[in-house]
């Protein structure tokens, strides 16, 4: 009661002083220049991180980030914030673990608390087949130098006692595995932290500026069209996630990308009830608890391609049925919010980071349901390509030409929940 009173008095005092009016903006709201060295289309995590590393790692500061809406308003601000590097193939293990390592020091790097909480990501096994598949998965991770521990049912129970361990459970829990270094981070803070740091280095962040076309000289892309006029650039890079094929087609490029809605939801806030991030790939559902106390619940992509940013009811029903089955004590919680984002799915569930067939136009896309964890490495490696004209070793296997050569890196089994 005392706390509540002093909080209200503080609010009143703050309001009397003009509220937030005298707070310094975290980044400069820039007017677009007529030309840049590098223009990045898309002010999500990947676009902002690319701008930051161009300026920080390569000294290229004449950079503009054009965002159709507000920064972080796309998937970066809509995801369920799982950061992990538990992939199967060496190429992916290297890529995602480099990202996790950058995440581990990101709060210090950006001087912005991104609230990384390495509470562990646990994957459940409900059958003998799941146990076999997960022991191969965990062994592959260990071979790639990444932490993974197989868990028996007692260890799962000590980590998440509220799961349904009843003998009559519809989906019995036989065990699982955990990556203990994995866990959630605050999604908005990642966008805001990169934006603030990039802006401080001289990058222009332009919101409410949708790109509606490309300026070409012959085959080469030399700029973009926007409602605020044409903007020229030596190089243009797309980091527009769910809208990658829309933008690429404006430049005459067909991408091997299909867009789907992916949804998530949160319950009303409750005191701490979950300790880890828990996934059940067989049920297509996963759970964690936010620092505010909301139970965060997610599922798989919709069963049909779409740009309708809401998510279909049948997926929601299935996800909530799975939640009530797996966590009976959460069954009476009320849902507070549900939302969706449009994700860009590629046949091998791996990203594309590098040049397109149009000179002057590069791309970062194809992260599908799993690119929040990859924001630091996506930005780092695309910035390297834009600055040097050479692929970063980590990004070399993730080029568009793999769809011609057949050197696919099929991570569908490790995509976690969907993709
Ligand atoms: P975005 O953040 O979507 O940014 C792209 C930006 O481009 C948008 O802001 C958009 O407005 C802008 N844009 C689009 N068109 C134009 C245009 N014409 N001109 C200018 N700008 C334009 N990943 C994980 O790793 N862990 C998770 O737990 C996880 N959970 C998820 C849960 C949900 C419900 C969803 C939807 C996604 C989840 N993801 C997760 C995936 C992750 O959110 C994305 O892969 C990642 O955020 C992509 O980042 P981005 O910067 O490429 O895209
Ligand atoms: O990438 O870990 C992930 C994930 C889980 C659910 C959606 N994305």
Short mmCIF file of C-alpha atoms and ligand atoms in Angstrom, two decimals:
data_model
loop_
_atom_site.label_atom_id
_atom_site.label_comp_id
_atom_site.label_asym_id
_atom_site.label_seq_id
_atom_site.Cartn_x
_atom_site.Cartn_y
_atom_site.Cartn_z
CA UNK A 1 0.00 0.00 0.00
CA UNK A 2 2.81 2.33 0.97
CA UNK A 3 4.65 1.57 -2.27
CA UNK A 4 1.49 2.17 -4.32
CA UNK A 5 0.97 5.59 -2.66
CA UNK A 6 4.52 6.73 -3.21
CA UNK A 7 4.34 5.51 -6.84
CA UNK A 8 1.20 7.62 -7.42
CA UNK A 9 2.79 10.66 -5.79
CA UNK A 10 5.80 10.20 -8.03
CA UNK A 11 3.49 10.04 -11.08
CA UNK A 12 1.71 13.23 -10.00
CA UNK A 13 5.01 14.99 -9.45
CA UNK A 14 6.28 13.81 -12.79
CA UNK A 15 3.07 14.94 -14.56
CA UNK A 16 3.32 18.37 -12.87
CA UNK A 17 6.86 18.67 -14.26
CA UNK A 18 5.57 18.07 -17.80
CA UNK A 19 5.69 14.25 -17.92
CA UNK A 20 8.28 12.88 -20.29
CA UNK A 21 8.50 16.15 -22.22
CA UNK A 22 12.05 16.92 -21.16
CA UNK A 23 13.45 13.44 -21.77
CA UNK A 24 16.19 13.41 -24.40
CA UNK A 25 15.11 11.33 -27.42
CA UNK A 26 17.08 8.09 -27.65
CA UNK A 27 17.81 8.60 -31.36
CA UNK A 28 17.54 11.53 -33.78
CA UNK A 29 14.39 11.48 -35.93
CA UNK A 30 16.18 12.24 -39.20
CA UNK A 31 14.92 13.82 -42.42
CA UNK A 32 16.12 11.73 -45.36
CA UNK A 33 19.10 13.08 -47.31
CA UNK A 34 19.09 12.89 -51.10
CA UNK A 35 21.94 10.37 -51.14
CA UNK A 36 23.77 7.90 -48.88
CA UNK A 37 26.70 5.51 -49.13
CA UNK A 38 24.41 2.73 -47.89
CA UNK A 39 20.62 2.69 -47.61
CA UNK A 40 19.00 0.02 -45.50
CA UNK A 41 15.32 -0.70 -46.08
CA UNK A 42 13.64 -1.95 -42.91
CA UNK A 43 14.09 -0.66 -39.36
CA UNK A 44 13.75 -3.98 -37.56
CA UNK A 45 16.55 -5.53 -35.56
CA UNK A 46 18.47 -6.78 -38.61
CA UNK A 47 18.36 -3.44 -40.45
CA UNK A 48 19.34 -1.45 -37.36
CA UNK A 49 22.12 -3.88 -36.41
CA UNK A 50 23.48 -3.70 -39.97
CA UNK A 51 23.58 0.11 -39.75
CA UNK A 52 25.25 -0.01 -36.35
CA UNK A 53 27.99 -2.45 -37.41
CA UNK A 54 28.60 -0.54 -40.68
CA UNK A 55 29.37 2.53 -38.57
CA UNK A 56 31.07 0.78 -35.65
CA UNK A 57 33.09 -1.98 -37.32
CA UNK A 58 33.77 -0.36 -40.71
CA UNK A 59 33.59 3.41 -40.15
CA UNK A 60 30.82 3.80 -42.78
CA UNK A 61 28.53 6.40 -41.24
CA UNK A 62 26.76 7.95 -44.22
CA UNK A 63 24.01 5.38 -43.79
CA UNK A 64 20.22 5.76 -43.85
CA UNK A 65 17.69 3.31 -42.40
CA UNK A 66 14.24 3.70 -43.99
CA UNK A 67 11.36 2.23 -42.00
CA UNK A 68 7.79 2.09 -43.36
CA UNK A 69 6.26 2.42 -39.89
CA UNK A 70 8.07 2.67 -36.59
CA UNK A 71 11.32 0.92 -35.73
CA UNK A 72 10.82 -2.47 -34.15
CA UNK A 73 7.14 -2.44 -35.23
CA UNK A 74 7.60 -5.52 -37.42
CA UNK A 75 8.59 -8.97 -36.21
CA UNK A 76 11.30 -7.59 -33.96
CA UNK A 77 8.61 -6.21 -31.66
CA UNK A 78 6.23 -9.16 -32.14
CA UNK A 79 8.35 -12.19 -31.36
CA UNK A 80 8.58 -14.37 -28.29
CA UNK A 81 12.24 -13.40 -27.75
CA UNK A 82 13.90 -16.82 -27.63
CA UNK A 83 17.65 -16.61 -28.11
CA UNK A 84 19.37 -20.00 -28.59
CA UNK A 85 21.99 -21.66 -30.76
CA UNK A 86 20.75 -25.27 -30.68
CA UNK A 87 20.91 -25.94 -34.43
CA UNK A 88 22.02 -29.13 -36.18
CA UNK A 89 24.56 -28.32 -38.88
CA UNK A 90 28.06 -26.85 -38.31
CA UNK A 91 27.31 -23.83 -40.54
CA UNK A 92 24.24 -22.91 -38.49
CA UNK A 93 25.88 -23.74 -35.16
CA UNK A 94 28.70 -21.29 -35.95
CA UNK A 95 26.29 -18.58 -37.13
CA UNK A 96 23.80 -18.75 -34.25
CA UNK A 97 26.40 -19.27 -31.53
CA UNK A 98 28.33 -16.21 -32.72
CA UNK A 99 25.01 -14.36 -32.37
CA UNK A 100 24.41 -15.71 -28.86
CA UNK A 101 27.91 -14.61 -27.87
CA UNK A 102 27.23 -11.11 -29.23
CA UNK A 103 23.95 -11.14 -27.23
CA UNK A 104 25.85 -12.06 -24.07
CA UNK A 105 27.74 -8.75 -24.19
CA UNK A 106 25.15 -6.64 -26.05
CA UNK A 107 23.91 -4.68 -23.02
CA UNK A 108 27.49 -3.49 -22.40
CA UNK A 109 28.21 -2.97 -26.12
CA UNK A 110 25.14 -0.74 -26.61
CA UNK A 111 25.04 0.61 -23.03
CA UNK A 112 21.37 -0.40 -23.08
CA UNK A 113 19.88 -3.16 -20.96
CA UNK A 114 18.51 -5.78 -23.34
CA UNK A 115 17.54 -7.99 -20.37
CA UNK A 116 19.04 -11.23 -21.65
CA UNK A 117 17.98 -13.93 -19.20
CA UNK A 118 19.91 -17.18 -19.74
CA UNK A 119 17.36 -19.32 -17.93
CA UNK A 120 17.64 -22.24 -20.37
CA UNK A 121 15.55 -23.43 -23.30
CA UNK A 122 14.18 -26.92 -22.68
CA UNK A 123 12.75 -29.15 -25.43
CA UNK A 124 10.33 -31.89 -24.37
CA UNK A 125 10.26 -35.50 -25.59
CA UNK A 126 6.89 -37.26 -25.61
CA UNK A 127 7.84 -40.54 -27.32
CA UNK A 128 10.75 -42.93 -27.97
CA UNK A 129 11.10 -41.28 -31.36
CA UNK A 130 11.41 -37.83 -29.73
CA UNK A 131 14.06 -39.19 -27.33
CA UNK A 132 16.11 -40.63 -30.22
CA UNK A 133 15.79 -37.47 -32.31
CA UNK A 134 16.76 -35.29 -29.36
CA UNK A 135 19.80 -37.34 -28.42
CA UNK A 136 21.03 -36.94 -32.03
CA UNK A 137 20.24 -33.22 -31.82
CA UNK A 138 22.07 -32.73 -28.51
CA UNK A 139 25.04 -34.80 -29.72
CA UNK A 140 25.26 -32.74 -32.91
CA UNK A 141 25.33 -29.60 -30.78
CA UNK A 142 28.10 -30.95 -28.57
CA UNK A 143 30.12 -31.97 -31.64
CA UNK A 144 29.78 -28.35 -32.74
CA UNK A 145 31.04 -27.11 -29.35
CA UNK A 146 27.64 -25.91 -28.12
CA UNK A 147 26.25 -26.67 -24.66
CA UNK A 148 23.45 -29.27 -24.52
CA UNK A 149 22.30 -31.61 -21.75
CA UNK A 150 19.94 -34.54 -22.17
CA UNK A 151 17.36 -34.69 -19.38
CA UNK A 152 15.47 -37.60 -17.90
CA UNK A 153 11.90 -37.12 -16.72
CA UNK A 154 13.00 -36.36 -13.12
CA UNK A 155 15.30 -33.58 -14.32
CA UNK A 156 12.50 -32.13 -16.47
CA UNK A 157 10.24 -32.24 -13.41
CA UNK A 158 12.74 -30.45 -11.20
CA UNK A 159 13.02 -27.68 -13.82
CA UNK A 160 9.28 -27.31 -14.59
CA UNK A 161 7.21 -28.98 -11.83
CA UNK A 162 3.92 -27.55 -13.18
CA UNK A 163 4.08 -29.65 -16.36
CA UNK A 164 1.62 -32.54 -16.58
CA UNK A 165 3.52 -35.65 -15.39
CA UNK A 166 0.36 -37.65 -14.69
CA UNK A 167 0.36 -41.30 -15.76
CA UNK A 168 -2.83 -40.64 -17.75
CA UNK A 169 -1.46 -37.56 -19.55
CA UNK A 170 -2.38 -37.45 -23.22
CA UNK A 171 1.18 -36.39 -24.08
CA UNK A 172 3.46 -38.19 -21.60
CA UNK A 173 6.82 -36.57 -20.85
CA UNK A 174 9.68 -39.06 -21.24
CA UNK A 175 12.56 -36.57 -20.99
CA UNK A 176 14.03 -33.80 -23.10
CA UNK A 177 17.14 -31.71 -23.49
CA UNK A 178 18.23 -28.22 -22.54
CA UNK A 179 20.55 -25.50 -23.76
CA UNK A 180 21.29 -23.69 -20.52
CA UNK A 181 22.92 -20.62 -22.11
CA UNK A 182 19.73 -19.91 -24.06
CA UNK A 183 16.81 -17.76 -22.89
CA UNK A 184 14.75 -14.67 -23.62
CA UNK A 185 15.82 -11.04 -24.09
CA UNK A 186 13.70 -7.88 -24.29
CA UNK A 187 12.82 -7.48 -27.99
CA UNK A 188 12.07 -3.72 -28.07
CA UNK A 189 15.26 -3.01 -26.17
CA UNK A 190 17.29 -4.74 -28.88
CA UNK A 191 15.75 -2.47 -31.54
CA UNK A 192 16.00 0.66 -29.40
CA UNK A 193 19.54 -0.13 -28.24
CA UNK A 194 20.85 -0.60 -31.79
CA UNK A 195 18.91 2.48 -32.99
CA UNK A 196 20.32 4.69 -30.25
CA UNK A 197 23.88 3.47 -30.76
CA UNK A 198 23.68 3.74 -34.57
CA UNK A 199 22.19 7.23 -34.36
CA UNK A 200 24.97 8.33 -32.00
CA UNK A 201 27.49 7.23 -34.64
CA UNK A 202 25.77 9.40 -37.30
CA UNK A 203 23.34 6.95 -38.95
CA UNK A 204 20.03 8.52 -40.11
CA UNK A 205 16.96 6.66 -38.87
CA UNK A 206 13.91 7.67 -40.89
CA UNK A 207 10.53 6.38 -39.72
CA UNK A 208 7.22 6.53 -41.65
CA UNK A 209 9.11 6.24 -44.91
CA UNK A 210 7.99 3.21 -46.96
CA UNK A 211 10.06 2.29 -50.00
CA UNK A 212 7.74 2.01 -53.01
CA UNK A 213 10.20 1.23 -55.81
CA UNK A 214 13.82 1.18 -56.93
CA UNK A 215 15.85 3.53 -59.09
CA UNK A 216 17.94 1.60 -61.60
CA UNK A 217 20.76 2.44 -64.01
CA UNK A 218 20.72 -0.48 -66.39
CA UNK A 219 20.64 -3.54 -64.14
CA UNK A 220 22.19 -1.72 -61.18
CA UNK A 221 20.06 -0.50 -58.27
CA UNK A 222 21.16 3.05 -57.45
CA UNK A 223 18.44 4.22 -55.09
CA UNK A 224 14.85 3.95 -53.92
CA UNK A 225 11.54 5.74 -54.40
CA UNK A 226 9.66 6.93 -51.32
CA UNK A 227 6.72 9.28 -50.65
CA UNK A 228 9.36 11.70 -49.36
CA UNK A 229 11.13 11.67 -52.74
CA UNK A 230 13.83 9.60 -54.42
CA UNK A 231 16.90 8.72 -52.38
CA UNK A 232 20.06 7.56 -54.09
CA UNK A 233 22.68 5.26 -52.65
CA UNK A 234 25.86 3.44 -53.67
CA UNK A 235 24.36 0.33 -52.13
CA UNK A 236 20.85 -0.66 -51.04
CA UNK A 237 20.19 -3.50 -48.59
CA UNK A 238 16.81 -5.05 -47.80
CA UNK A 239 16.03 -6.26 -44.25
CA UNK A 240 12.24 -6.38 -44.48
CA UNK A 241 11.49 -9.90 -43.15
CA UNK A 242 7.87 -10.87 -44.08
CA UNK A 243 7.88 -8.44 -47.02
CA UNK A 244 11.13 -9.58 -48.63
CA UNK A 245 9.48 -11.00 -51.76
CA UNK A 246 7.27 -7.92 -52.14
CA UNK A 247 10.27 -5.59 -52.12
CA UNK A 248 12.49 -7.88 -54.21
CA UNK A 249 9.80 -8.20 -56.89
CA UNK A 250 9.78 -4.39 -57.22
CA UNK A 251 13.43 -4.77 -58.29
CA UNK A 252 12.52 -7.60 -60.69
CA UNK A 253 13.86 -10.37 -58.44
CA UNK A 254 11.97 -13.53 -57.52
CA UNK A 255 12.96 -14.91 -54.12
CA UNK A 256 12.43 -18.51 -52.92
CA UNK A 257 10.48 -17.12 -49.96
CA UNK A 258 6.86 -17.67 -48.87
CA UNK A 259 5.19 -15.46 -46.26
CA UNK A 260 3.01 -16.78 -43.44
CA UNK A 261 1.47 -15.38 -40.29
CA UNK A 262 3.02 -16.58 -37.03
CA UNK A 263 1.12 -15.82 -33.85
CA UNK A 264 1.72 -15.63 -30.13
CA UNK A 265 -0.27 -14.60 -27.07
CA UNK A 266 0.16 -13.68 -23.41
CA UNK A 267 -1.96 -14.38 -20.34
CA UNK A 268 -2.82 -11.99 -17.57
CA UNK A 269 0.25 -11.51 -15.33
CA UNK A 270 0.77 -13.92 -12.44
CA UNK A 271 3.55 -14.49 -9.93
CA UNK A 272 6.50 -16.62 -11.12
CA UNK A 273 5.26 -20.03 -12.28
CA UNK A 274 7.68 -20.97 -15.09
CA UNK A 275 11.45 -21.26 -14.77
CA UNK A 276 12.62 -21.98 -18.29
CA UNK A 277 11.54 -21.49 -21.87
CA UNK A 278 9.88 -24.84 -22.66
CA UNK A 279 9.12 -26.12 -26.15
CA UNK A 280 7.14 -29.10 -27.28
CA UNK A 281 7.93 -29.47 -31.00
CA UNK A 282 5.49 -32.42 -31.24
CA UNK A 283 2.64 -30.26 -29.94
CA UNK A 284 3.78 -27.17 -31.87
CA UNK A 285 3.60 -25.06 -28.72
CA UNK A 286 6.02 -23.31 -26.36
CA UNK A 287 5.85 -21.36 -23.10
CA UNK A 288 7.85 -18.88 -21.04
CA UNK A 289 7.06 -16.16 -18.53
CA UNK A 290 7.81 -12.50 -19.09
CA UNK A 291 9.39 -10.32 -16.42
CA UNK A 292 5.94 -8.69 -16.01
CA UNK A 293 4.51 -12.12 -15.10
CA UNK A 294 2.57 -12.79 -18.30
CA UNK A 295 2.74 -16.39 -19.54
CA UNK A 296 3.99 -16.12 -23.13
CA UNK A 297 2.46 -18.80 -25.36
CA UNK A 298 3.34 -19.42 -28.98
CA UNK A 299 2.54 -21.84 -31.75
CA UNK A 300 3.36 -22.66 -35.34
CA UNK A 301 2.76 -20.77 -38.57
CA UNK A 302 -0.67 -20.67 -40.18
CA UNK A 303 -1.32 -23.45 -42.66
CA UNK A 304 -1.61 -21.08 -45.65
CA UNK A 305 0.51 -18.16 -46.94
CA UNK A 306 -0.85 -14.74 -46.03
CA UNK A 307 -0.02 -11.11 -45.31
CA UNK A 308 -2.94 -10.77 -42.85
CA UNK A 309 -1.17 -9.89 -39.66
CA UNK A 310 -3.47 -11.64 -37.20
CA UNK A 311 -3.01 -15.44 -37.16
CA UNK A 312 -5.74 -18.00 -37.71
CA UNK A 313 -8.16 -19.20 -35.06
CA UNK A 314 -7.47 -22.91 -35.57
CA UNK A 315 -3.78 -22.51 -34.65
CA UNK A 316 -4.78 -20.48 -31.60
CA UNK A 317 -7.26 -23.17 -30.50
CA UNK A 318 -4.69 -25.94 -30.90
CA UNK A 319 -2.04 -23.96 -28.98
CA UNK A 320 -4.40 -23.23 -26.09
CA UNK A 321 -5.61 -26.84 -25.95
CA UNK A 322 -1.97 -27.96 -25.75
CA UNK A 323 -1.35 -25.41 -22.98
CA UNK A 324 -4.27 -26.62 -20.89
CA UNK A 325 -3.13 -30.23 -21.40
CA UNK A 326 0.54 -29.65 -20.59
CA UNK A 327 0.06 -27.11 -17.75
CA UNK A 328 -3.29 -27.97 -16.11
CA UNK A 329 -2.75 -25.31 -13.44
CA UNK A 330 -2.65 -22.59 -16.13
CA UNK A 331 -5.96 -23.71 -17.60
CA UNK A 332 -8.00 -20.97 -15.93
CA UNK A 333 -5.70 -18.06 -16.79
CA UNK A 334 -7.28 -15.38 -18.96
CA UNK A 335 -5.64 -14.32 -22.21
CA UNK A 336 -4.61 -10.69 -22.30
CA UNK A 337 -3.36 -10.24 -25.87
CA UNK A 338 -2.88 -12.16 -29.10
CA UNK A 339 -0.99 -10.94 -32.17
CA UNK A 340 0.91 -12.12 -35.24
CA UNK A 341 3.78 -11.16 -37.50
CA UNK A 342 4.50 -12.07 -41.11
CA UNK A 343 7.50 -14.37 -41.40
CA UNK A 344 9.55 -15.16 -44.52
CA UNK A 345 9.92 -18.90 -44.87
CA UNK A 346 12.58 -20.54 -47.06
CA UNK A 347 12.58 -24.25 -48.04
CA UNK A 348 15.65 -25.14 -45.95
CA UNK A 349 14.69 -22.97 -42.94
CA UNK A 350 17.99 -21.09 -43.20
CA UNK A 351 18.61 -17.41 -43.88
CA UNK A 352 19.88 -15.54 -46.94
CA UNK A 353 22.57 -12.91 -46.24
CA UNK A 354 24.35 -11.29 -49.16
CA UNK A 355 24.01 -10.01 -52.74
CA UNK A 356 20.99 -10.48 -55.02
CA UNK A 357 21.08 -10.89 -58.80
CA UNK A 358 20.73 -7.08 -59.14
CA UNK A 359 24.09 -5.33 -58.66
CA UNK A 360 23.86 -2.75 -55.88
CA UNK A 361 21.06 -4.62 -54.08
CA UNK A 362 21.79 -6.94 -51.13
CA UNK A 363 19.45 -8.78 -48.81
CA UNK A 364 19.07 -10.23 -45.33
CA UNK A 365 15.98 -12.45 -45.12
CA UNK A 366 14.61 -15.98 -44.76
CA UNK A 367 14.91 -16.15 -40.97
CA UNK A 368 11.31 -17.31 -40.85
CA UNK A 369 10.18 -17.98 -37.32
CA UNK A 370 13.66 -17.69 -35.82
CA UNK A 371 15.50 -14.48 -36.65
CA UNK A 372 15.30 -12.57 -33.37
CA UNK A 373 18.17 -14.64 -31.98
CA UNK A 374 20.16 -13.83 -35.12
CA UNK A 375 19.86 -10.03 -35.10
CA UNK A 376 23.45 -9.40 -33.98
CA UNK A 377 25.00 -11.86 -36.44
CA UNK A 378 22.66 -10.86 -39.29
CA UNK A 379 23.73 -7.23 -38.87
CA UNK A 380 27.40 -8.08 -38.36
CA UNK A 381 27.71 -10.26 -41.48
CA UNK A 382 25.62 -8.09 -43.82
CA UNK A 383 27.62 -5.02 -42.75
CA UNK A 384 30.82 -6.95 -43.54
CA UNK A 385 29.55 -7.78 -47.05
CA UNK A 386 28.40 -4.19 -47.73
CA UNK A 387 31.65 -2.68 -46.45
CA UNK A 388 34.19 -5.06 -47.99
CA UNK A 389 32.44 -6.70 -50.97
CA UNK A 390 33.52 -10.06 -49.50
CA UNK A 391 31.32 -12.56 -47.67
CA UNK A 392 31.92 -12.92 -43.98
CA UNK A 393 33.02 -16.54 -43.41
CA UNK A 394 29.94 -17.12 -41.24
CA UNK A 395 27.57 -15.94 -44.00
CA UNK A 396 29.27 -17.60 -46.97
CA UNK A 397 27.12 -20.79 -46.85
CA UNK A 398 23.93 -18.70 -46.64
CA UNK A 399 23.89 -17.23 -50.15
CA UNK A 400 21.04 -17.18 -52.67
CA UNK A 401 23.07 -19.37 -55.05
CA UNK A 402 22.49 -22.39 -52.78
CA UNK A 403 19.01 -22.70 -54.30
CA UNK A 404 20.73 -23.32 -57.67
CA UNK A 405 23.67 -25.38 -56.45
CA UNK A 406 21.54 -27.52 -54.12
CA UNK A 407 23.85 -26.89 -51.12
CA UNK A 408 20.87 -26.42 -48.81
CA UNK A 409 21.31 -26.31 -45.02
CA UNK A 410 18.10 -27.93 -43.87
CA UNK A 411 17.42 -26.79 -40.33
CA UNK A 412 13.67 -27.56 -40.33
CA UNK A 413 14.17 -30.12 -37.55
CA UNK A 414 15.94 -27.57 -35.34
CA UNK A 415 13.74 -24.59 -36.18
CA UNK A 416 12.15 -25.15 -32.79
CA UNK A 417 8.49 -24.88 -33.33
CA UNK A 418 7.65 -24.08 -36.91
CA UNK A 419 9.27 -22.89 -40.10
P1 LIG B 1 11.33 -6.99 -38.84
O1 LIG B 1 11.53 -6.74 -37.41
O2 LIG B 1 10.00 -7.49 -39.29
O3 LIG B 1 11.71 -5.66 -39.59
C1 LIG B 1 11.42 -5.45 -40.95
C2 LIG B 1 10.93 -4.04 -41.08
O4 LIG B 1 10.80 -3.74 -42.46
C3 LIG B 1 9.57 -3.82 -40.45
O5 LIG B 1 9.69 -2.91 -39.37
C4 LIG B 1 8.70 -3.29 -41.60
O6 LIG B 1 7.83 -2.26 -41.21
C5 LIG B 1 9.77 -2.78 -42.56
N1 LIG B 1 9.30 -2.71 -43.94
C6 LIG B 1 8.52 -3.59 -44.62
N2 LIG B 1 8.28 -3.12 -45.86
C7 LIG B 1 8.93 -1.93 -45.97
C8 LIG B 1 9.04 -0.96 -47.00
N3 LIG B 1 8.42 -1.11 -48.19
N4 LIG B 1 9.79 0.15 -46.77
C9 LIG B 1 10.42 0.34 -45.57
N5 LIG B 1 10.32 -0.56 -44.55
C10 LIG B 1 9.59 -1.67 -44.76
N6 LIG B 1 12.69 -15.41 -33.60
C11 LIG B 1 13.49 -15.91 -32.62
O7 LIG B 1 14.70 -15.98 -32.80
N7 LIG B 1 12.98 -16.31 -31.42
C12 LIG B 1 11.66 -16.29 -31.17
O8 LIG B 1 11.22 -16.64 -30.07
C13 LIG B 1 10.78 -15.83 -32.18
N8 LIG B 1 9.46 -15.82 -31.98
C14 LIG B 1 8.62 -15.27 -32.91
C15 LIG B 1 7.27 -15.17 -32.61
C16 LIG B 1 6.41 -14.51 -33.48
C17 LIG B 1 4.95 -14.41 -33.13
C18 LIG B 1 6.93 -13.94 -34.68
C19 LIG B 1 6.03 -13.22 -35.63
C20 LIG B 1 8.28 -14.07 -35.00
C21 LIG B 1 9.15 -14.74 -34.12
N9 LIG B 1 10.52 -14.86 -34.37
C22 LIG B 1 11.36 -15.37 -33.40
C23 LIG B 1 11.08 -14.41 -35.66
C24 LIG B 1 11.71 -13.03 -35.54
O9 LIG B 1 10.80 -12.15 -34.92
C25 LIG B 1 12.10 -12.48 -36.91
O10 LIG B 1 12.83 -13.45 -37.63
C26 LIG B 1 12.97 -11.23 -36.76
O11 LIG B 1 12.39 -10.32 -35.88
C27 LIG B 1 13.18 -10.59 -38.10
O12 LIG B 1 13.81 -9.35 -37.88
P2 LIG B 1 13.90 -8.31 -39.07
O13 LIG B 1 14.65 -7.13 -38.58
O14 LIG B 1 14.45 -9.03 -40.27
O15 LIG B 1 12.40 -8.02 -39.42
O1 LIG B 2 13.38 -19.45 -32.93
O2 LIG B 2 13.36 -20.33 -30.96
C1 LIG B 2 12.80 -19.88 -31.94
C2 LIG B 2 11.33 -19.79 -31.92
C3 LIG B 2 10.50 -20.41 -31.08
C4 LIG B 2 9.25 -20.04 -31.44
C5 LIG B 2 9.32 -19.17 -32.48
N1 LIG B 2 10.63 -19.04 -32.77
#
